[in-house]
GROMACS .gro file of C-alpha atoms in nm:
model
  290
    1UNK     CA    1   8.490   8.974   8.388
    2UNK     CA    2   8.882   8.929   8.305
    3UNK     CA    3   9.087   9.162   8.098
    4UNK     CA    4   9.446   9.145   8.006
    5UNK     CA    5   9.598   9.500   8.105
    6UNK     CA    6   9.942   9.648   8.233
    7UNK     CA    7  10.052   9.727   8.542
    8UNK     CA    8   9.983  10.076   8.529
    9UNK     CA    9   9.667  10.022   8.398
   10UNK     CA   10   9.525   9.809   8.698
   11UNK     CA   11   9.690  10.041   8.912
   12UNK     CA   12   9.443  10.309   8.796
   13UNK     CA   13   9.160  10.045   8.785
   14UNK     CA   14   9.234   9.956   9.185
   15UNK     CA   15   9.152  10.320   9.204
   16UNK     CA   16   8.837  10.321   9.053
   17UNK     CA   17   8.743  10.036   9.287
   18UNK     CA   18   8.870  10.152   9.603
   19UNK     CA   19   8.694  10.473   9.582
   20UNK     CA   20   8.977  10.704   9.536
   21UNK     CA   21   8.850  11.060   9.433
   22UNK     CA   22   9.172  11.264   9.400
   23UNK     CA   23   9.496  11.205   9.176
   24UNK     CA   24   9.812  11.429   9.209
   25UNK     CA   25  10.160  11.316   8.994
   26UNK     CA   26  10.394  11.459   8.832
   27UNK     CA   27  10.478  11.180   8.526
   28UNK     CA   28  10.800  10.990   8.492
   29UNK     CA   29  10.848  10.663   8.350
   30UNK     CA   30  10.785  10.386   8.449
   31UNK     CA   31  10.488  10.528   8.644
   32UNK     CA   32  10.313  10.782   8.455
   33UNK     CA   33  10.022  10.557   8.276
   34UNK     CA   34   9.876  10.513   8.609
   35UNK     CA   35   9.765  10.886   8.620
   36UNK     CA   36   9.660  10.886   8.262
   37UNK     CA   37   9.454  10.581   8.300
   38UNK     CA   38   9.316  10.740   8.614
   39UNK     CA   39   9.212  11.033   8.414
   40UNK     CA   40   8.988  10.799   8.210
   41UNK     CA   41   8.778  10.765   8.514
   42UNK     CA   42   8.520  11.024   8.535
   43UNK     CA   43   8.492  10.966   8.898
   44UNK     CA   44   8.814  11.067   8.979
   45UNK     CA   45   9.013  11.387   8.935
   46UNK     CA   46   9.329  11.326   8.767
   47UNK     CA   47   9.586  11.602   8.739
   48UNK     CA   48   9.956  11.663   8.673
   49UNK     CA   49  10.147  11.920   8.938
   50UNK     CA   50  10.449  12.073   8.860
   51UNK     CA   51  10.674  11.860   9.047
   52UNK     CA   52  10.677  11.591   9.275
   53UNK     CA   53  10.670  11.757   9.610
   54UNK     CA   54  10.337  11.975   9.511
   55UNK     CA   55  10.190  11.604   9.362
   56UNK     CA   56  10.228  11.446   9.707
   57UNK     CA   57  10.142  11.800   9.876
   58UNK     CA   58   9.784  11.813   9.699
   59UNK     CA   59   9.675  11.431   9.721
   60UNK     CA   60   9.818  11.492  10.103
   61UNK     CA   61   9.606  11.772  10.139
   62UNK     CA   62   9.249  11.624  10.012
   63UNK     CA   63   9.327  11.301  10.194
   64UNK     CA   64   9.318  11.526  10.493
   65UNK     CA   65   9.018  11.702  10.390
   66UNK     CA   66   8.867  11.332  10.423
   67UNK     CA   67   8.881  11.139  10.033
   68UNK     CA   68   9.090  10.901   9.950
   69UNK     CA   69   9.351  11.058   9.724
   70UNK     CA   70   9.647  10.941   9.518
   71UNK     CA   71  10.026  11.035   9.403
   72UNK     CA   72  10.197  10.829   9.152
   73UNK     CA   73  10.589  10.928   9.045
   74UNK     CA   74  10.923  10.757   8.972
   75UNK     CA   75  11.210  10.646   9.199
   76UNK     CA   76  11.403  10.978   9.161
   77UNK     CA   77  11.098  11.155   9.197
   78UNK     CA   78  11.076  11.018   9.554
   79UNK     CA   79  11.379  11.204   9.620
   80UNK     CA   80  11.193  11.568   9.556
   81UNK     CA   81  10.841  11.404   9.774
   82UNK     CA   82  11.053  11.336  10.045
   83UNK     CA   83  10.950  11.667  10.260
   84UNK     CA   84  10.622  11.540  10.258
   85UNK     CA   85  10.626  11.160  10.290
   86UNK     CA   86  10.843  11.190  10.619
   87UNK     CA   87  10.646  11.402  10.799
   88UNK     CA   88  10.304  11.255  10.686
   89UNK     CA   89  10.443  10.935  10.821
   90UNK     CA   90  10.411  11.132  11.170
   91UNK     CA   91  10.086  11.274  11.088
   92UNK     CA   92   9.896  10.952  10.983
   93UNK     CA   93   9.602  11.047  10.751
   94UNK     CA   94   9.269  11.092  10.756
   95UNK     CA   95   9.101  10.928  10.427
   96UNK     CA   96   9.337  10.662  10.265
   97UNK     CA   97   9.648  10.796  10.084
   98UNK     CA   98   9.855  10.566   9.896
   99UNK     CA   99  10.198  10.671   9.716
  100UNK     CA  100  10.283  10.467   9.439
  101UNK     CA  101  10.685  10.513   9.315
  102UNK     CA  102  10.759  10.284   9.018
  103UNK     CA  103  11.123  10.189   9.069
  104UNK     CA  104  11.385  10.129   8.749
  105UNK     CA  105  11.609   9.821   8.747
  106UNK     CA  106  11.836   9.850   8.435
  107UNK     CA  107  11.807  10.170   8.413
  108UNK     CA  108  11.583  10.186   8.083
  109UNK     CA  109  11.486  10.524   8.114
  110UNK     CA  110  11.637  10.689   8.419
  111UNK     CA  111  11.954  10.866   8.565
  112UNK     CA  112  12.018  10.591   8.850
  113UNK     CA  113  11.903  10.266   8.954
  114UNK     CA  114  11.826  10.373   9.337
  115UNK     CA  115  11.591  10.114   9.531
  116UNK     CA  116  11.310  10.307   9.686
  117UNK     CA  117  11.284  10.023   9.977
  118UNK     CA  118  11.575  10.232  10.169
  119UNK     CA  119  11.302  10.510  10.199
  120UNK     CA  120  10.995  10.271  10.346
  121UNK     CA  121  11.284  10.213  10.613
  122UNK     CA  122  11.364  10.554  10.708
  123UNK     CA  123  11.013  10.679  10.657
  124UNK     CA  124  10.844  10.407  10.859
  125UNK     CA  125  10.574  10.373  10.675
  126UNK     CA  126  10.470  10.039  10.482
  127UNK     CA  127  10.571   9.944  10.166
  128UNK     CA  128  10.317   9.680   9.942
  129UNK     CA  129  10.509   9.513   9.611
  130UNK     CA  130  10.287   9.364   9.345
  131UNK     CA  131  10.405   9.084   9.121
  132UNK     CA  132  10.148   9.119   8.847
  133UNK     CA  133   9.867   9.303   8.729
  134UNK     CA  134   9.596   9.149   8.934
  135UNK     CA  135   9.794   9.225   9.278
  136UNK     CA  136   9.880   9.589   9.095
  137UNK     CA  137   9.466   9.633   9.135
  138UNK     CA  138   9.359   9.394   9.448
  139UNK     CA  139   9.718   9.577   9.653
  140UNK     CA  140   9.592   9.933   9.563
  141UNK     CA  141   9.256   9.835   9.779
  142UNK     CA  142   9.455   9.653  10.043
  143UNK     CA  143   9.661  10.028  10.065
  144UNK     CA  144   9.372  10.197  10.139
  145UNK     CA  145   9.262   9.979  10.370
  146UNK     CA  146   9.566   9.974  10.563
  147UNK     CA  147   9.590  10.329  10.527
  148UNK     CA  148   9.260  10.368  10.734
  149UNK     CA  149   9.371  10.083  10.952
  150UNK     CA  150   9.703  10.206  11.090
  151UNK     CA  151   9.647  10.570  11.024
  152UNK     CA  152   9.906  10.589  10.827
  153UNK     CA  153  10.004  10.715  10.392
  154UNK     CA  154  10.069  10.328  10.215
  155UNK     CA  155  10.378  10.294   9.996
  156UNK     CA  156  10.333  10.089   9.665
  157UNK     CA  157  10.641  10.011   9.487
  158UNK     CA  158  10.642   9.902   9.100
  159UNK     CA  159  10.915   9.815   8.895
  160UNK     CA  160  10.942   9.869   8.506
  161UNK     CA  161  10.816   9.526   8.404
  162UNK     CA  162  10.542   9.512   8.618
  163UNK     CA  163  10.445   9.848   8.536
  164UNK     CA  164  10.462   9.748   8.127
  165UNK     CA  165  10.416   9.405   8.126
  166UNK     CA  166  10.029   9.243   8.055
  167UNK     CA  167   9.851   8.956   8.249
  168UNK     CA  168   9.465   8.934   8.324
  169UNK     CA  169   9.286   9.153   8.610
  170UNK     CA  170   8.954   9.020   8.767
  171UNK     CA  171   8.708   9.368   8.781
  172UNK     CA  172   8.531   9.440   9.041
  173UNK     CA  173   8.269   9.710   9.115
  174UNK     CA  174   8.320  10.055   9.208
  175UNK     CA  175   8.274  10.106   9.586
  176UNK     CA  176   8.167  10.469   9.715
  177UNK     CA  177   8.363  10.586  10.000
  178UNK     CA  178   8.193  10.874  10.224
  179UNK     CA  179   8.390  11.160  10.264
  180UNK     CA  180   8.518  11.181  10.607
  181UNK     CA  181   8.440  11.495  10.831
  182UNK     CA  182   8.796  11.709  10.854
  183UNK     CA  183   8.800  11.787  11.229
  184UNK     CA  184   9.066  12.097  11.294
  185UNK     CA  185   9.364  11.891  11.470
  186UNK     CA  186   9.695  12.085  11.503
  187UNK     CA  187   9.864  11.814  11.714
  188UNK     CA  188   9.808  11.597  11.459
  189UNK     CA  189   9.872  11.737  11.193
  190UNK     CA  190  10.116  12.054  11.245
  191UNK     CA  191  10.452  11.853  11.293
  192UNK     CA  192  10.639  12.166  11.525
  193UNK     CA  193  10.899  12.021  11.721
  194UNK     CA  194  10.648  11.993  12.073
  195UNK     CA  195  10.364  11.772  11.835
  196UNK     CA  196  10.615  11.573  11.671
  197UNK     CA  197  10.772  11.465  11.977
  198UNK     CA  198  10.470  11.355  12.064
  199UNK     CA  199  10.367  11.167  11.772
  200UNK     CA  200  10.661  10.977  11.727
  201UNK     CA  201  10.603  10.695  11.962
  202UNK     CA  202  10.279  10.666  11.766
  203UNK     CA  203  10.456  10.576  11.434
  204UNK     CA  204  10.689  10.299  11.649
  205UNK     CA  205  10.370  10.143  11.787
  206UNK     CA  206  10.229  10.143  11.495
  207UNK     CA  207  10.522  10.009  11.297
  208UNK     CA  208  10.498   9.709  11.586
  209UNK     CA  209  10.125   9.619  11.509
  210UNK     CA  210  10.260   9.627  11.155
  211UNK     CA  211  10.536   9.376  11.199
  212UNK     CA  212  10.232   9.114  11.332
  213UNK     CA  213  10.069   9.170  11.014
  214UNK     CA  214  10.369   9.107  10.823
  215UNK     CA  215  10.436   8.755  11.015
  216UNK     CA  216  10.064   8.710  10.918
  217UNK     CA  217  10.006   8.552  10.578
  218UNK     CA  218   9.756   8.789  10.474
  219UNK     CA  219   9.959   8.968  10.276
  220UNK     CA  220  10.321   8.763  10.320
  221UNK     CA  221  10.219   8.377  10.131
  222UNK     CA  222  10.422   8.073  10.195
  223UNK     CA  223  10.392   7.846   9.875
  224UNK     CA  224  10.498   7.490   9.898
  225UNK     CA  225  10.664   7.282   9.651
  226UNK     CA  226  10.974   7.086   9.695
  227UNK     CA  227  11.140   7.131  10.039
  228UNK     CA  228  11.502   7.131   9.928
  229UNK     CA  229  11.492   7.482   9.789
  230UNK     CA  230  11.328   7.715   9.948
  231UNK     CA  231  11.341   8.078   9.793
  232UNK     CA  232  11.249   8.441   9.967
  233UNK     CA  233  11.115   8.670   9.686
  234UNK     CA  234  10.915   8.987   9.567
  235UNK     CA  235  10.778   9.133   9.297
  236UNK     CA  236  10.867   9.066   8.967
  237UNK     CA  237  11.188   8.917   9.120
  238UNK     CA  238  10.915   8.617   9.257
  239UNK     CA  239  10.809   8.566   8.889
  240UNK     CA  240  11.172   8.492   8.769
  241UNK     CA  241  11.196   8.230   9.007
  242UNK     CA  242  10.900   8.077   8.997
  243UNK     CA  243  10.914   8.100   8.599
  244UNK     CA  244  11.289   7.892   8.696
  245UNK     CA  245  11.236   7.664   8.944
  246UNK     CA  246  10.872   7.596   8.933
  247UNK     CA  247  10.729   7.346   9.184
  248UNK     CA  248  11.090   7.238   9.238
  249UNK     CA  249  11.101   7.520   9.522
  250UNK     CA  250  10.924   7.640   9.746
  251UNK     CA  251  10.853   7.992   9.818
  252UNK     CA  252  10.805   8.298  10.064
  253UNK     CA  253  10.639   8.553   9.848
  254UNK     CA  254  10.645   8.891  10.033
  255UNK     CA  255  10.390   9.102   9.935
  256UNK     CA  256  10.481   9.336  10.205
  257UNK     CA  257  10.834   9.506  10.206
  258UNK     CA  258  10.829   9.734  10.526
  259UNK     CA  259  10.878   9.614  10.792
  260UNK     CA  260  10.986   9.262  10.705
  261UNK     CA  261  10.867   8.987  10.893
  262UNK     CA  262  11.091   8.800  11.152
  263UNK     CA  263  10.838   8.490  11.290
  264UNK     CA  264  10.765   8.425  10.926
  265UNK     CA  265  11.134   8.388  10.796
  266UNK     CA  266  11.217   8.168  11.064
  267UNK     CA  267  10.925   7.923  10.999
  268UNK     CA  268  10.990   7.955  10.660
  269UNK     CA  269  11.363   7.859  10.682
  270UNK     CA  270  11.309   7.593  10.933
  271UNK     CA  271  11.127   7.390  10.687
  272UNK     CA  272  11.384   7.375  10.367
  273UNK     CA  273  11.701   7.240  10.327
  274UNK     CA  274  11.876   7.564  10.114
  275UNK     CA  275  11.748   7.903  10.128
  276UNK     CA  276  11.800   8.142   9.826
  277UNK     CA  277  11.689   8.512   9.882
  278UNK     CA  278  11.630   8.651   9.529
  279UNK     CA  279  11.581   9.035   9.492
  280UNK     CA  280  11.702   9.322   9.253
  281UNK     CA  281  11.879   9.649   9.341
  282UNK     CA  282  12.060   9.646   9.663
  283UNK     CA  283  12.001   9.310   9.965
  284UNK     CA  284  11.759   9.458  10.154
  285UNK     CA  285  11.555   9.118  10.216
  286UNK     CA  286  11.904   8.969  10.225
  287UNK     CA  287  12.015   9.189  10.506
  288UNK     CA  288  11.764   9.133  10.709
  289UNK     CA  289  11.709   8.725  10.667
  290UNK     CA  290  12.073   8.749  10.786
   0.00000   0.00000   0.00000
């Protein structure tokens, strides 16, 4: 069955079907319909925490306790998680736990217009980018799974017009995830100085068996159309230019923002005459084609 819903909305609906049991946020627009929507699910606990830190603290905490768990917030709100998100990069996770920050491009309700991409970077962890409400739900699932995968919290960054903007959502069944065991581990999960050392050539391995994912096209597409444009986009940046140039381009469509691919790029360069990279906020795809 099909049903025309916003971003937000299949956001929480992704949840439902990828077996998410625990919802922490603290709500800012444009993200804070995912947790109300969530809240609508009587298999998952939806609450609101008193700030953004706590939010990512408490789906943190019963992700490590062994559910998949959930923390929604705005861009500047990723500024107050940040104590967390760094050092859970180091920790990896036990159950899936995905972080969704819904970024702000024109600044319709927000003090600034930062681009959380900069913080995938720093953090190491990877970053998924829907472009419309089915990927909002089907990229929530792939999080978890990736989550589980690489060991490793998923970031899952929005925008304001995805967030708010309608198209139609295939639904799928919910699936039941079994809890997983917490097994005491300090030097995984108690970053002092002598365990983070440690773990830190973990998160650069894994962020190397992430980059052959992203020159994969399971989540990275090439889409062909006419060879003598050839445009590098994400998001709802993607759907402006494939609203412009239609078939008359063709297109990398990164669905995966952290790390960037390299192999991919290349391929995908080789084979058009002009190359546009077409992204909001500051060049971080165009930094790194160059």
């Amino acid at each position: 069955m099909k049903k025309l819903m916003l971003g937000n909305e299949a956001v929480a609906r992704g949840l439902y079907e990828a077996g998410c049991r625990f919802v922490s946020s603290y709500p800012g627009t444009p993200s804070t319909e995912i947790t109300e929507a969530a809240a609508e699910y009587d298999e998952i606990y939806a609450e609101w925490a008193p700030n953004e830190k706590v939010a990512a603290e408490s789906a943190f905490g019963a992700c490590v306790e062994g559910v998949r768990s959930f923390t929604a917030m705005k861009h500047v709100g990723l500024n107050v998680a940040t104590d967390l998100v760094f050092t859970a990069s180091y920790t990896g996770v036990n159950a899936g736990f995905v972080i969704a920050v819904a970024d702000d491009q024109g600044m319709h309700s927000s003090q600034n217009e930062q681009d959380s991409r900069h913080y995938a970077a720093a953090a190491k962890l990877p970053m998924l980018e829907p472009s419309d409400s089915e990927e909002c739900l089907n990229y929530v699932k792939l999080a978890y799974k990736l989550s589980e995968e690489y060991d490793t919290p998923v970031l899952m960054r929005l925008s304001t017009r995805i967030s708010h903007s309608q198209s139609l959502v295939e639904l799928g069944g919910r699936t039941e995830i079994p809890t997983k065991p917490y097994v005491k581990n300090p030097a995984k999960y108690v970053m002092s100085p002598a365990n983070a050392i440690r773990r830190h050539p973990e998160v650069e391995a894994r962020t190397l068996r992430l980059l052959e994912l992203a020159n994969s096209e399971r989540v990275n597409k090439i889409i062909k159309g006419s060879t003598k444009i050839g445009v590098i986009a994400s998001g709802i940046a993607y759907d402006y230019a494939r609203e412009a140039l239609g078939d008359n381009a063709s297109y990398l469509k990164l669905g995966l923002l952290f790390p960037l691919p390299t192999d991919l790029i290349r391929e995908f360069a080789a084979s058009v005459d002009k190359l546009y990279v077409i992204e909001e906020l500051d060049p971080v795809i165009e930094t790194h084609v160059r």
